[in-house]
Amino acid sequence: MSTFHDGSTSSHPYKEPSPLPSSIPKVDELGTTSAPLKSAAFFIGAYCKGYNEDFMLCKAENRDPAHCLTEGRKVTRCAQDLITKMRENCLKQFDEHWKCLEGNNQEYNRCRKPERALNNCMFEKLGLIKTIPGSPPGQKQIHEVENPIFTRVQK
Amino acid sequence: MPPAGGFENVKYKRNLPFRGPSGLVILGGVTAICAYGFYRIGLGNLEKRELQRENVWSRIHLVPLLLAEGDRDAYRRQLAADAREREIMKDVKDWEVGKSVYNDARYAPIDKIVIL
């Protein structure tokens, strides 16, 4: 017997074993967890800007998942590419930063030291700069401030 | 008779020892400390706003990536559901598989799923 369930409140996991049809090109999902993603977020934003904007414009046209599969694949491939490059060039700094985020409630302001090392490495090796859009002009951006007020409570 | 060497001098001078800084100095000091504290709070509020924006933008940069992944999954599940529907309803004439319940071409995500 079948009954209606809200997918989000069901006690059974909502599993669907059938794969995508082979007519749709295969793309490996980015199996990265939240902390590494947060660590790499600004570099993904800088490196994949074009693909990301393309995808979001496409989504603004139509919210149907079938409508933007091509753009979505490009977004995922670009992110894959960036994470691979990051791991090739700045593995040590990357690992240090995301492990720090993992241990600090994923708050950027408690992990500035490893973040600076990562930012330097990313700029030297890949030429990517972390910029926060909309920061007040003429001031240092928040991740560059040397003596911030909000730091770790335990030094 | 007076004692030898005469009487002691009469003590007529006021004896007021120094009893700490004056009220004005304390008031001024407290005001200065409070003013510095409020100044730091103001700086802290500005900084907190920046930290929030940093956090929000880190999420905005990840939205396309997460959305794309979710879309692929939703599309795969929808195709599978349509195939199932086609199989179940193959004997019903004029049945349109995967037709929206709304008379509207816009996409409406399903909010209920059937778990067998």
XYZ file of C-alpha atoms in Angstrom:
271
model
C 0.000 0.000 0.000
C 1.242 3.413 -0.771
C 0.657 6.449 1.347
C 1.537 10.058 0.908
C 4.528 11.329 2.811
C 6.189 14.627 2.859
C 9.639 13.815 1.525
C 11.389 15.941 4.113
C 9.622 14.462 7.159
C 9.638 10.820 6.158
C 11.269 8.307 8.427
C 12.416 6.328 5.397
C 15.302 7.658 3.366
C 14.115 8.919 -0.005
C 16.151 6.696 -2.279
C 15.972 6.496 -6.024
C 18.383 3.943 -7.438
C 17.793 4.573 -11.142
C 20.635 6.576 -12.698
C 20.385 9.410 -15.169
C 19.857 8.259 -18.761
C 23.042 7.841 -20.764
C 21.972 10.576 -23.173
C 22.955 13.098 -20.509
C 26.711 13.592 -20.188
C 28.149 12.237 -16.996
C 29.680 14.583 -14.474
C 31.212 13.532 -11.192
C 29.664 15.279 -8.247
C 31.987 17.378 -6.153
C 32.144 15.241 -3.037
C 33.549 18.061 -0.916
C 32.112 18.616 2.544
C 31.074 21.942 4.006
C 34.328 23.109 5.602
C 36.532 22.710 2.489
C 33.774 24.308 0.420
C 33.620 27.252 2.772
C 37.388 27.526 2.701
C 37.389 27.538 -1.106
C 34.201 29.586 -1.536
C 35.779 32.905 -2.498
C 38.187 31.234 -4.900
C 35.324 29.339 -6.526
C 33.551 32.670 -6.832
C 36.603 34.249 -8.454
C 37.658 31.330 -10.658
C 34.203 30.241 -11.889
C 32.559 33.662 -12.064
C 31.450 33.339 -15.691
C 30.006 29.856 -15.352
C 28.271 30.708 -12.081
C 26.653 33.826 -13.490
C 25.603 31.970 -16.623
C 23.943 29.317 -14.517
C 22.142 31.785 -12.270
C 20.894 33.781 -15.270
C 19.618 30.543 -16.757
C 17.873 29.704 -13.474
C 16.300 33.148 -13.467
C 14.841 32.318 -16.887
C 13.239 29.103 -15.717
C 13.400 27.257 -12.419
C 12.888 23.864 -14.027
C 15.839 21.573 -13.170
C 15.802 20.235 -16.728
C 16.343 23.695 -18.178
C 19.863 24.398 -16.917
C 21.558 21.004 -16.861
C 24.252 22.050 -19.353
C 25.158 25.182 -17.418
C 25.028 23.212 -14.175
C 27.525 20.687 -15.477
C 29.877 23.484 -16.443
C 29.602 24.954 -12.941
C 30.410 21.623 -11.331
C 33.304 20.909 -13.701
C 34.773 24.328 -13.027
C 34.559 23.795 -9.271
C 36.147 20.348 -9.680
C 38.929 21.930 -11.668
C 39.543 24.581 -9.021
C 39.548 22.142 -6.100
C 41.994 19.903 -7.988
C 44.275 22.846 -8.700
C 44.050 24.008 -5.093
C 44.985 20.567 -3.872
C 47.863 20.350 -6.311
C 49.323 23.745 -5.456
C 48.323 24.631 -1.887
C 47.383 21.346 -0.265
C 49.052 22.067 3.068
C 47.544 25.530 3.514
C 44.140 24.370 2.268
C 44.042 21.447 4.681
C 45.144 23.640 7.556
C 42.489 26.242 6.848
C 39.543 23.942 6.432
C 40.500 21.880 9.454
C 40.637 25.117 11.431
C 37.181 26.059 10.130
C 35.929 22.616 11.040
C 37.151 23.061 14.593
C 35.887 26.622 14.970
C 32.210 26.475 14.070
C 33.142 27.435 10.494
C 33.751 31.032 11.467
C 36.256 32.812 9.265
C 37.332 35.295 11.928
C 38.760 32.575 14.148
C 40.992 31.197 11.392
C 42.731 34.247 9.974
C 46.249 32.868 10.316
C 45.770 29.777 8.144
C 43.544 31.814 5.867
C 46.300 34.357 5.186
C 48.711 31.554 4.349
C 46.155 30.066 1.965
C 45.340 33.415 0.364
C 49.041 34.140 -0.205
C 49.600 30.726 -1.708
C 46.553 31.001 -3.966
C 47.688 34.393 -5.194
C 51.248 33.276 -5.862
C 50.408 29.979 -7.524
C 47.058 30.592 -9.213
C 46.701 34.376 -9.188
C 43.356 34.256 -7.392
C 42.509 36.991 -4.898
C 39.838 36.852 -2.235
C 37.655 39.933 -2.486
C 34.406 40.525 -0.633
C 31.988 42.460 -2.840
C 30.490 45.563 -1.278
C 33.221 46.218 1.275
C 33.446 49.890 2.278
C 35.790 51.659 -0.162
C 39.093 53.010 1.102
C 39.286 50.539 3.957
C 40.965 47.212 4.412
C 38.680 44.298 3.784
C 37.718 42.407 6.900
C 40.024 39.438 6.208
C 42.999 41.778 5.860
C 42.533 43.718 9.108
C 45.533 43.104 11.369
C 44.047 43.837 14.797
C 40.382 42.946 14.623
C 38.081 43.337 17.601
C 36.442 39.953 17.205
C 39.085 37.250 17.547
C 39.264 33.888 19.170
C 38.383 34.111 22.851
C 41.143 31.663 23.693
C 44.339 32.773 22.025
C 52.226 76.074 87.886
C 53.161 75.479 84.220
C 55.212 72.394 83.386
C 58.893 72.778 82.855
C 59.569 74.150 79.342
C 56.172 75.743 79.065
C 52.848 74.569 77.671
C 52.503 72.797 74.306
C 51.328 75.000 71.428
C 47.592 75.040 70.894
C 46.691 73.037 67.764
C 44.506 75.379 65.783
C 45.372 74.376 62.160
C 42.766 72.292 60.208
C 43.782 68.681 59.768
C 42.264 67.556 56.441
C 44.219 64.601 54.954
C 44.015 63.961 51.163
C 41.073 61.580 50.644
C 41.421 60.570 47.041
C 40.654 62.350 43.783
C 37.845 64.825 43.659
C 34.380 64.040 42.423
C 35.005 65.930 39.204
C 38.087 63.848 38.428
C 36.213 60.578 39.100
C 33.285 61.709 36.962
C 35.645 62.729 34.197
C 37.482 59.424 34.425
C 34.301 57.387 34.271
C 33.080 59.436 31.325
C 36.355 58.896 29.500
C 36.324 55.140 30.096
C 32.690 54.890 28.963
C 33.385 56.976 25.887
C 36.264 54.687 24.919
C 34.060 51.646 25.506
C 31.285 52.978 23.292
C 33.835 53.847 20.627
C 35.044 50.239 20.671
C 31.449 49.000 20.509
C 30.904 51.158 17.443
C 34.022 49.762 15.795
C 32.930 46.276 16.779
C 29.498 46.779 15.218
C 31.081 47.861 11.948
C 33.362 44.852 12.083
C 30.508 42.495 12.859
C 28.654 43.771 9.830
C 31.678 43.060 7.650
C 32.050 39.577 9.094
C 28.407 38.891 8.333
C 28.836 40.061 4.776
C 31.896 37.872 4.362
C 29.868 34.905 5.567
C 26.932 35.675 3.299
C 29.140 36.089 0.255
C 30.923 32.818 0.912
C 27.493 31.218 0.684
C 26.461 33.204 -2.405
C 29.568 31.957 -4.218
C 28.538 28.384 -3.457
C 24.878 28.715 -4.471
C 25.304 27.814 -8.175
C 27.405 24.781 -7.321
C 24.959 23.410 -4.754
C 21.938 24.266 -6.885
C 23.392 22.510 -9.930
C 24.033 19.370 -7.929
C 20.532 19.438 -6.445
C 18.979 20.035 -9.849
C 20.679 17.017 -11.379
C 19.381 14.879 -8.547
C 15.853 16.287 -8.786
C 15.856 15.738 -12.548
C 17.025 12.138 -12.184
C 14.300 11.411 -9.638
C 11.668 13.075 -11.805
C 12.638 10.969 -14.830
C 12.418 7.827 -12.734
C 9.028 8.863 -11.348
C 7.755 9.562 -14.858
C 8.924 6.138 -16.046
C 7.105 4.520 -13.146
C 3.982 6.513 -13.902
C 4.129 5.512 -17.569
C 4.353 1.875 -16.570
C 1.442 2.087 -14.123
C -0.862 4.128 -16.360
C -0.089 2.429 -19.686
C -3.647 1.032 -19.959
C -5.363 4.364 -19.455
C -6.147 6.091 -22.697
C -5.131 9.751 -23.183
C -3.029 9.784 -20.042
C -0.310 12.381 -20.148
C 2.724 11.331 -18.152
C 4.233 13.968 -15.883
C 1.581 16.564 -16.636
C 1.453 19.416 -14.192
C -1.589 19.673 -11.945
C -1.586 23.410 -12.625
C -2.821 24.987 -15.824
C 0.423 26.891 -16.061
C 3.654 26.362 -17.934
C 5.790 27.572 -15.045
C 7.792 24.995 -13.160
C 6.318 23.976 -9.816
C 8.465 21.693 -7.667
C 6.692 18.675 -6.245
C 6.002 19.050 -2.551
C 4.704 15.546 -1.924
C 6.339 12.261 -2.854
C 4.999 8.739 -2.662
C 7.117 6.262 -0.748
C 6.043 2.708 -1.436
